Short mmCIF file of C-alpha atoms in Angstrom, two decimals:
data_model
loop_
_atom_site.label_atom_id
_atom_site.label_comp_id
_atom_site.label_asym_id
_atom_site.label_seq_id
_atom_site.Cartn_x
_atom_site.Cartn_y
_atom_site.Cartn_z
CA MET A 25 175.71 -124.46 3.41
CA GLY A 26 174.17 -127.91 3.51
CA ARG A 27 173.64 -130.74 5.93
CA HIS A 28 174.65 -134.31 5.31
CA ARG A 29 173.43 -137.23 7.35
CA ALA A 30 176.67 -138.59 8.69
CA GLY A 31 176.40 -142.32 9.00
CA ARG A 32 174.46 -144.71 11.16
CA ALA A 33 172.78 -143.20 14.17
CA GLY A 34 173.56 -146.07 16.49
CA HIS A 35 177.34 -145.83 16.15
CA PRO A 36 178.79 -143.84 19.05
CA GLU A 37 181.93 -142.66 17.19
CA ASN A 38 179.93 -140.77 14.55
CA ALA A 39 177.61 -139.35 17.21
CA ALA A 40 180.55 -138.08 19.25
CA ALA A 41 182.41 -136.64 16.24
CA PHE A 42 179.56 -134.89 14.43
CA GLY A 43 176.68 -134.44 16.84
CA PHE A 44 173.04 -133.82 16.08
CA THR A 45 170.75 -130.96 15.16
CA GLY A 46 169.20 -128.70 17.72
CA ARG A 47 170.29 -125.55 19.48
CA ASP A 48 172.71 -127.42 21.75
CA GLY A 49 173.43 -130.33 19.41
CA THR A 50 171.58 -132.78 21.64
CA ASN A 51 168.46 -133.50 19.61
CA LYS A 52 167.37 -136.94 20.73
CA SER A 53 166.18 -138.30 17.38
CA GLY A 54 167.55 -138.80 13.87
CA ASN A 55 171.08 -139.39 12.64
CA PRO A 56 174.33 -137.54 13.28
CA GLN A 57 174.84 -134.81 10.70
CA VAL A 58 177.70 -132.96 9.04
CA ARG A 59 177.55 -129.25 8.30
CA LEU A 60 179.06 -128.56 4.88
CA MET A 61 179.81 -125.17 3.38
CA ALA A 62 181.09 -124.53 -0.12
CA LEU A 63 182.20 -121.79 -2.48
CA ILE A 64 180.43 -122.49 -5.76
CA GLU A 65 180.62 -120.71 -9.11
CA CYS A 66 177.24 -119.27 -10.07
CA GLY A 67 177.47 -120.09 -13.76
CA THR A 68 178.92 -123.61 -13.70
CA HIS A 69 178.13 -124.82 -10.14
CA ALA A 70 181.76 -125.94 -9.93
CA ILE A 71 183.11 -126.16 -6.38
CA ILE A 72 185.94 -123.72 -5.68
CA ASP A 73 186.41 -124.97 -2.13
CA ALA A 74 184.44 -126.77 0.58
CA ALA A 75 184.69 -127.28 4.33
CA PHE A 76 182.72 -129.55 6.63
CA ASP A 77 182.69 -130.54 10.29
CA SER A 78 180.45 -131.26 13.25
CA ILE A 79 177.03 -129.70 12.98
CA ALA A 80 176.89 -129.33 16.77
CA ARG A 81 180.19 -127.48 17.26
CA PHE A 82 180.77 -125.55 14.01
CA SER A 83 178.51 -122.75 12.85
CA GLU A 84 178.35 -121.35 9.34
CA HIS A 85 180.58 -118.45 10.37
CA LYS A 86 183.28 -120.79 11.70
CA LEU A 87 183.31 -122.88 8.54
CA ALA A 88 183.34 -119.76 6.36
CA ARG A 89 186.73 -118.82 7.78
CA ARG A 90 188.18 -122.05 6.40
CA LEU A 91 187.30 -120.94 2.88
CA LEU A 92 189.04 -117.56 3.01
CA ALA A 93 192.27 -118.92 1.50
CA SER A 94 190.42 -119.76 -1.73
CA LEU A 95 189.19 -116.20 -2.32
CA ARG A 96 191.14 -114.21 -4.91
CA PRO A 97 191.34 -110.51 -5.86
CA GLY A 98 188.74 -109.65 -8.48
CA MET A 99 186.20 -112.24 -7.35
CA LEU A 100 182.71 -111.10 -6.38
CA LEU A 101 181.40 -113.07 -3.41
CA LEU A 102 177.62 -113.28 -2.94
CA ALA A 103 176.21 -114.35 0.42
CA ASP A 104 172.88 -114.28 2.21
CA ARG A 105 171.99 -112.20 5.24
CA ASN A 106 173.21 -114.74 7.81
CA PHE A 107 176.88 -113.90 7.11
CA ALA A 108 177.02 -110.12 7.32
CA GLY A 109 179.10 -109.05 10.29
CA HIS A 110 181.99 -106.71 10.97
CA GLU A 111 184.66 -109.36 11.59
CA LEU A 112 183.88 -111.72 8.72
CA TRP A 113 183.36 -108.79 6.32
CA GLY A 114 186.83 -107.51 7.14
CA LEU A 115 188.44 -110.93 6.73
CA VAL A 116 186.88 -111.39 3.28
CA GLU A 117 187.67 -107.85 2.15
CA ALA A 118 191.33 -108.34 3.19
CA THR A 119 191.67 -111.08 0.54
CA GLY A 120 191.01 -108.52 -2.23
CA CYS A 121 187.66 -110.13 -3.03
CA HIS A 122 184.66 -107.88 -3.67
CA LEU A 123 181.50 -108.44 -1.63
CA ALA A 124 177.78 -108.15 -2.35
CA TRP A 125 175.95 -109.54 0.66
CA ARG A 126 172.34 -109.30 1.64
CA ILE A 127 171.87 -107.78 5.10
CA LYS A 128 168.92 -107.54 7.45
CA LYS A 129 166.53 -104.68 6.81
CA ASN A 130 166.36 -103.67 10.48
CA LEU A 131 170.05 -102.74 10.70
CA VAL A 132 170.53 -99.03 11.28
CA LEU A 133 173.16 -97.76 8.84
CA PRO A 134 172.88 -93.95 8.51
CA PRO A 135 174.01 -92.60 5.11
CA LEU A 136 177.20 -90.58 4.93
CA TRP A 137 176.40 -89.45 1.39
CA VAL A 138 173.88 -90.50 -1.23
CA LEU A 139 174.99 -91.56 -4.72
CA PRO A 140 173.23 -90.68 -8.00
CA ASP A 141 171.86 -94.21 -8.49
CA GLY A 142 169.97 -94.15 -5.19
CA SER A 143 172.50 -96.15 -3.17
CA TYR A 144 174.41 -94.56 -0.32
CA VAL A 145 177.70 -94.96 1.54
CA SER A 146 177.62 -95.87 5.23
CA VAL A 147 179.75 -97.52 7.90
CA MET A 148 179.39 -101.11 9.13
CA PRO A 149 180.39 -100.48 12.76
CA THR A 150 182.39 -102.69 15.06
CA PRO A 151 180.36 -104.50 17.73
CA ALA A 152 181.46 -102.00 20.37
CA GLU A 153 180.59 -99.06 18.14
CA GLY A 154 177.25 -100.62 17.31
CA GLN A 155 176.40 -100.83 21.00
CA ARG A 156 177.50 -97.22 21.54
CA LEU A 157 175.34 -96.00 18.64
CA GLY A 158 172.39 -98.01 19.89
CA ASN A 159 172.64 -96.42 23.34
CA ALA A 160 172.88 -92.98 21.75
CA ARG A 161 169.72 -93.56 19.70
CA PHE A 162 167.89 -94.88 22.76
CA HIS A 163 168.66 -91.71 24.71
CA GLY A 164 168.00 -89.41 21.74
CA ARG A 165 171.61 -88.29 21.38
CA THR A 166 173.35 -87.54 18.08
CA PRO A 167 176.76 -89.21 17.75
CA ALA A 168 179.58 -86.66 17.79
CA ARG A 169 181.82 -88.57 15.40
CA LEU A 170 181.77 -91.18 12.70
CA PRO A 171 181.77 -94.75 14.01
CA HIS A 172 184.75 -97.03 13.55
CA GLY A 173 184.13 -99.77 11.02
CA HIS A 174 184.12 -100.75 7.37
CA LEU A 175 183.05 -98.30 4.70
CA VAL A 176 180.24 -99.96 2.74
CA ARG A 177 177.71 -99.05 0.09
CA ILE A 178 174.07 -99.85 0.80
CA ILE A 179 171.51 -100.66 -1.89
CA ASP A 180 167.83 -100.81 -0.91
CA TYR A 181 165.47 -102.22 -3.52
CA THR A 182 162.22 -104.11 -3.91
CA VAL A 183 161.32 -107.09 -6.05
CA THR A 184 157.75 -107.40 -7.32
CA VAL A 185 156.64 -110.89 -8.31
CA ARG A 186 153.52 -111.16 -10.47
CA SER A 187 151.86 -114.52 -10.95
CA GLN A 188 149.54 -115.74 -13.69
CA ASP A 189 146.46 -114.78 -11.70
CA GLU A 190 147.68 -111.15 -11.78
CA SER A 191 148.38 -111.07 -8.04
CA ALA A 192 151.55 -109.27 -7.01
CA GLN A 193 153.88 -109.80 -4.09
CA VAL A 194 156.48 -107.21 -3.11
CA GLU A 195 159.59 -108.07 -1.07
CA LYS A 196 162.20 -105.64 0.21
CA PHE A 197 165.92 -106.35 -0.08
CA ARG A 198 169.01 -104.63 1.24
CA LEU A 199 172.52 -105.26 -0.08
CA ALA A 200 175.86 -104.21 1.34
CA THR A 201 178.78 -104.10 -1.07
CA SER A 202 182.43 -103.18 -0.99
CA LEU A 203 182.11 -101.70 -4.50
CA LEU A 204 181.77 -98.04 -3.56
CA ASP A 205 181.93 -96.61 -7.10
CA HIS A 206 178.42 -96.45 -8.51
CA ARG A 207 179.82 -96.01 -12.03
CA GLN A 208 181.76 -99.26 -11.82
CA ALA A 209 178.86 -101.22 -10.30
CA PRO A 210 175.45 -99.52 -10.70
CA ALA A 211 172.87 -100.30 -8.05
CA ARG A 212 170.40 -101.86 -10.49
CA GLN A 213 173.08 -104.12 -11.97
CA LEU A 214 174.18 -105.36 -8.54
CA SER A 215 170.56 -105.93 -7.51
CA GLN A 216 169.95 -108.07 -10.58
CA LEU A 217 173.22 -109.90 -10.03
CA TYR A 218 172.37 -110.90 -6.47
CA HIS A 219 169.60 -113.10 -7.86
CA GLN A 220 172.39 -115.45 -9.01
CA ARG A 221 173.14 -116.32 -5.38
CA TRP A 222 170.33 -118.85 -5.58
CA GLU A 223 172.44 -120.91 -7.98
CA ILE A 224 174.25 -122.33 -4.95
CA GLU A 225 170.94 -123.79 -3.79
CA ASN A 226 170.65 -125.56 -7.14
CA GLY A 227 174.22 -126.80 -6.70
CA PHE A 228 173.44 -128.26 -3.27
CA ALA A 229 170.30 -129.88 -4.67
CA GLU A 230 172.42 -131.55 -7.37
CA LEU A 231 175.00 -132.72 -4.85
CA LYS A 232 172.64 -133.88 -2.10
CA ASN A 233 169.60 -135.16 -4.00
CA ARG A 234 170.35 -135.91 -7.64
CA LEU A 235 173.82 -137.36 -7.14
CA ARG A 236 173.36 -139.07 -3.76
CA GLY A 237 169.69 -139.86 -4.08
CA ALA A 238 166.90 -138.68 -1.80
CA GLY A 239 167.08 -140.15 1.68
CA PHE A 240 170.63 -141.45 1.16
CA ILE A 241 172.59 -141.86 4.40
CA LEU A 242 176.36 -142.08 4.49
CA ARG A 243 177.09 -145.69 5.40
CA SER A 244 180.46 -145.54 7.16
CA LYS A 245 180.72 -146.30 10.88
CA THR A 246 183.79 -144.17 11.68
CA PRO A 247 184.38 -140.41 11.30
CA GLU A 248 187.46 -140.96 9.10
CA LEU A 249 185.48 -142.97 6.58
CA ILE A 250 182.59 -140.51 6.73
CA CYS A 251 185.05 -137.79 5.66
CA GLN A 252 186.30 -140.07 2.89
CA GLU A 253 182.77 -140.55 1.59
CA ILE A 254 182.14 -136.80 1.55
CA TYR A 255 185.39 -136.14 -0.32
CA ALA A 256 184.40 -138.82 -2.84
CA LEU A 257 180.99 -137.18 -3.37
CA LEU A 258 182.60 -133.77 -3.87
CA THR A 259 185.16 -135.21 -6.30
CA VAL A 260 182.53 -136.96 -8.41
CA TYR A 261 180.33 -133.88 -8.38
CA GLN A 262 183.22 -131.71 -9.56
CA ALA A 263 183.98 -134.14 -12.38
CA LEU A 264 180.33 -134.08 -13.51
CA CYS A 265 180.31 -130.27 -13.43
CA ALA A 266 183.45 -130.26 -15.58
CA LEU A 267 181.73 -132.56 -18.06
CA LYS A 268 178.70 -130.25 -18.16
CA VAL A 269 180.89 -127.21 -18.82
CA HIS A 270 182.82 -129.05 -21.55
CA ALA A 271 179.54 -129.97 -23.25
CA ALA A 272 178.28 -126.37 -22.97
CA GLU A 273 181.49 -125.06 -24.54
CA GLN A 274 181.23 -127.52 -27.42
CA GLY A 275 177.62 -126.56 -28.06
CA GLU A 276 178.15 -122.85 -27.32
CA VAL A 277 175.23 -122.81 -24.90
CA ASP A 278 174.74 -121.69 -21.30
CA PRO A 279 175.78 -124.42 -18.79
CA ASP A 280 172.34 -124.01 -17.19
CA ARG A 281 170.87 -125.78 -20.21
CA ILE A 282 172.90 -128.95 -19.65
CA SER A 283 170.85 -131.32 -17.52
CA PHE A 284 172.68 -132.52 -14.42
CA THR A 285 170.30 -135.46 -14.07
CA THR A 286 171.06 -136.59 -17.62
CA THR A 287 174.79 -136.11 -16.96
CA VAL A 288 174.62 -138.42 -13.94
CA GLN A 289 172.64 -141.04 -15.86
CA LEU A 290 175.02 -141.04 -18.82
CA ALA A 291 178.05 -141.19 -16.53
CA ARG A 292 176.64 -144.23 -14.77
CA LEU A 293 175.83 -145.98 -18.05
CA THR A 294 179.23 -145.41 -19.65
CA THR A 295 181.60 -145.75 -16.69
CA ALA A 296 181.07 -149.50 -16.26
CA GLY A 297 182.24 -150.17 -19.81
CA GLN A 298 185.44 -148.13 -19.54
CA THR A 299 187.43 -150.40 -17.25
CA ALA A 300 191.05 -150.53 -18.45
CA ALA A 301 190.10 -148.54 -21.57
CA ASN A 302 192.85 -146.83 -23.57
CA PRO A 303 192.89 -143.02 -24.16
CA GLN A 304 191.29 -143.36 -27.59
CA VAL A 305 188.31 -145.28 -26.21
CA LEU A 306 187.89 -142.78 -23.36
CA CYS A 307 187.99 -139.84 -25.78
CA ALA A 308 185.40 -141.45 -28.04
CA ALA A 309 183.15 -142.17 -25.04
CA ARG A 310 183.38 -138.57 -23.87
CA LEU A 311 182.50 -137.25 -27.33
CA GLU A 312 179.49 -139.54 -27.42
CA VAL A 313 178.31 -138.38 -23.97
CA VAL A 314 178.77 -134.73 -24.94
CA GLN A 315 176.69 -135.19 -28.06
CA GLU A 316 173.91 -136.89 -26.08
CA LEU A 317 173.90 -134.05 -23.57
CA LEU A 318 173.58 -131.50 -26.38
CA ASN A 319 170.73 -133.51 -27.89
CA ASP A 320 168.82 -133.27 -24.59
CA LEU A 321 169.16 -129.57 -23.74
CA LEU A 322 166.94 -128.02 -21.11
CA PRO A 323 164.79 -125.02 -22.09
CA SER A 324 166.08 -121.59 -21.18
CA ARG A 325 165.86 -120.86 -17.46
CA ARG A 326 162.49 -119.33 -16.61
CA ASP A 327 161.65 -116.97 -13.77
CA ARG A 328 160.20 -118.84 -10.83
CA ARG A 329 159.69 -118.61 -7.11
CA CYS A 330 159.58 -121.08 -4.25
CA GLN A 331 157.44 -120.55 -1.18
CA ARG A 332 159.21 -120.71 2.17
CA LEU A 333 156.81 -123.26 3.62
CA LYS A 334 157.65 -126.22 5.79
CA LYS A 335 156.42 -129.56 4.49
CA PRO A 336 153.94 -131.32 6.77
CA PRO A 337 155.25 -134.43 8.54
CA ARG A 338 154.49 -137.75 6.94
CA ASN A 339 153.00 -139.03 10.17
CA THR A 340 152.13 -137.80 13.62
CA PHE A 341 153.88 -140.51 15.61
CA GLU A 342 156.20 -139.33 18.35
CA ALA A 343 159.89 -139.57 17.45
CA LYS A 344 161.87 -142.25 19.22
CA ARG A 345 164.68 -140.90 21.38
CA ARG A 346 168.03 -142.61 21.55
CA ASP A 347 168.11 -142.62 25.36
CA GLU A 348 164.56 -143.98 25.60
CA PRO A 349 164.44 -147.64 26.77
CA ARG A 350 163.07 -150.04 24.21
CA PRO A 351 159.86 -151.93 25.04
CA PRO A 352 160.27 -155.64 25.75
CA SER A 353 160.37 -157.70 22.58
CA HIS A 354 159.36 -161.02 24.21
CA VAL A 355 155.62 -160.86 24.85
CA SER A 356 152.69 -163.23 24.96
CA TYR A 357 149.42 -162.80 23.15
CA SER A 358 145.89 -163.94 24.01
CA LEU A 359 142.98 -164.06 21.57
CA LYS A 360 139.25 -164.07 22.25
CA VAL A 361 136.49 -164.48 19.72
CA THR A 362 133.90 -161.84 20.56
CA GLY A 363 130.96 -163.54 18.87
CA ASN A 364 128.27 -161.71 16.90
CA PRO A 365 129.67 -158.77 14.88
CA GLY A 366 128.11 -155.51 15.96
CA HIS A 367 127.04 -154.52 12.45
CA LEU A 368 124.71 -157.50 12.01
CA SER A 369 121.07 -156.91 12.93
CA SER A 370 120.35 -160.55 13.85
CA PRO A 371 122.47 -163.54 14.88
CA ALA A 372 123.90 -165.56 12.04
CA LYS A 373 122.26 -168.94 11.55
CA THR A 374 124.33 -172.00 12.33
CA PRO A 375 124.16 -174.90 9.90
#
């Protein structure tokens, strides 16, 4: 999921169509924004499908339902802990897609039976069943029957991060998966695989920052043209990902080692000279770009971490609200020479 600034803040059509950030979508500063959600391949960052709409009226869960048609049997869908829920889990599982989603650690999911790899099978209850079980726990009662819900496999694990100064940080994780057979999908293998979910963050960084440019605001003044701009960005991004994958296949390297920044730069340099070019010229240009990409490979991906810290504001001035009246622009000024500067110990001599 990502947010796009959706055009000029002063235009009422974009404000009405997309809304603003804030709990009720009525934040009184900044630009209208679009909420965009995408299905992205972990290895190539290629976009399988994307959906976007008003940030004020459409949550992540609502947009996720628009992507269900693009899920296929045999896929493994990774998602963070904001998505786990009985209804959405069932909709995704009905497509034949496998799931490995992070869930919140405070969810109470009693084990039905424990598997040899340390994972266990439980039930993700319906909302009504979850409330019933919660009341039973509060009053110290043991449920008389199994709850209604989805049969899931739970994997609890920890990740220890050691830095160069020998300090260690331990974080707990909990995964829920529809892969119930521990022999088909061992707990350790799934835990290591979930780390790949962060590739979608790299994909959004490529789309929003490296392709658009930092601070770029969609320029259109109508919602229809805003949508056209977003589709254009997604199309260009997909084409660049395809070029990266083609170069990786030619060089027999991991697509992670093909620089997206270099791909964008080369595409910009070569596209202007390909107007009305014939197929032979286009093929030769592509071969040249591929070779340059392979000559500028990134080093192998290293382990890293990013602190969840909010950047300090650039200034402390109060944000201007859209409904705040502007101060008068026609003013008059008066100037008065105050005389002897305070830092001088004696009056300056006059000639």
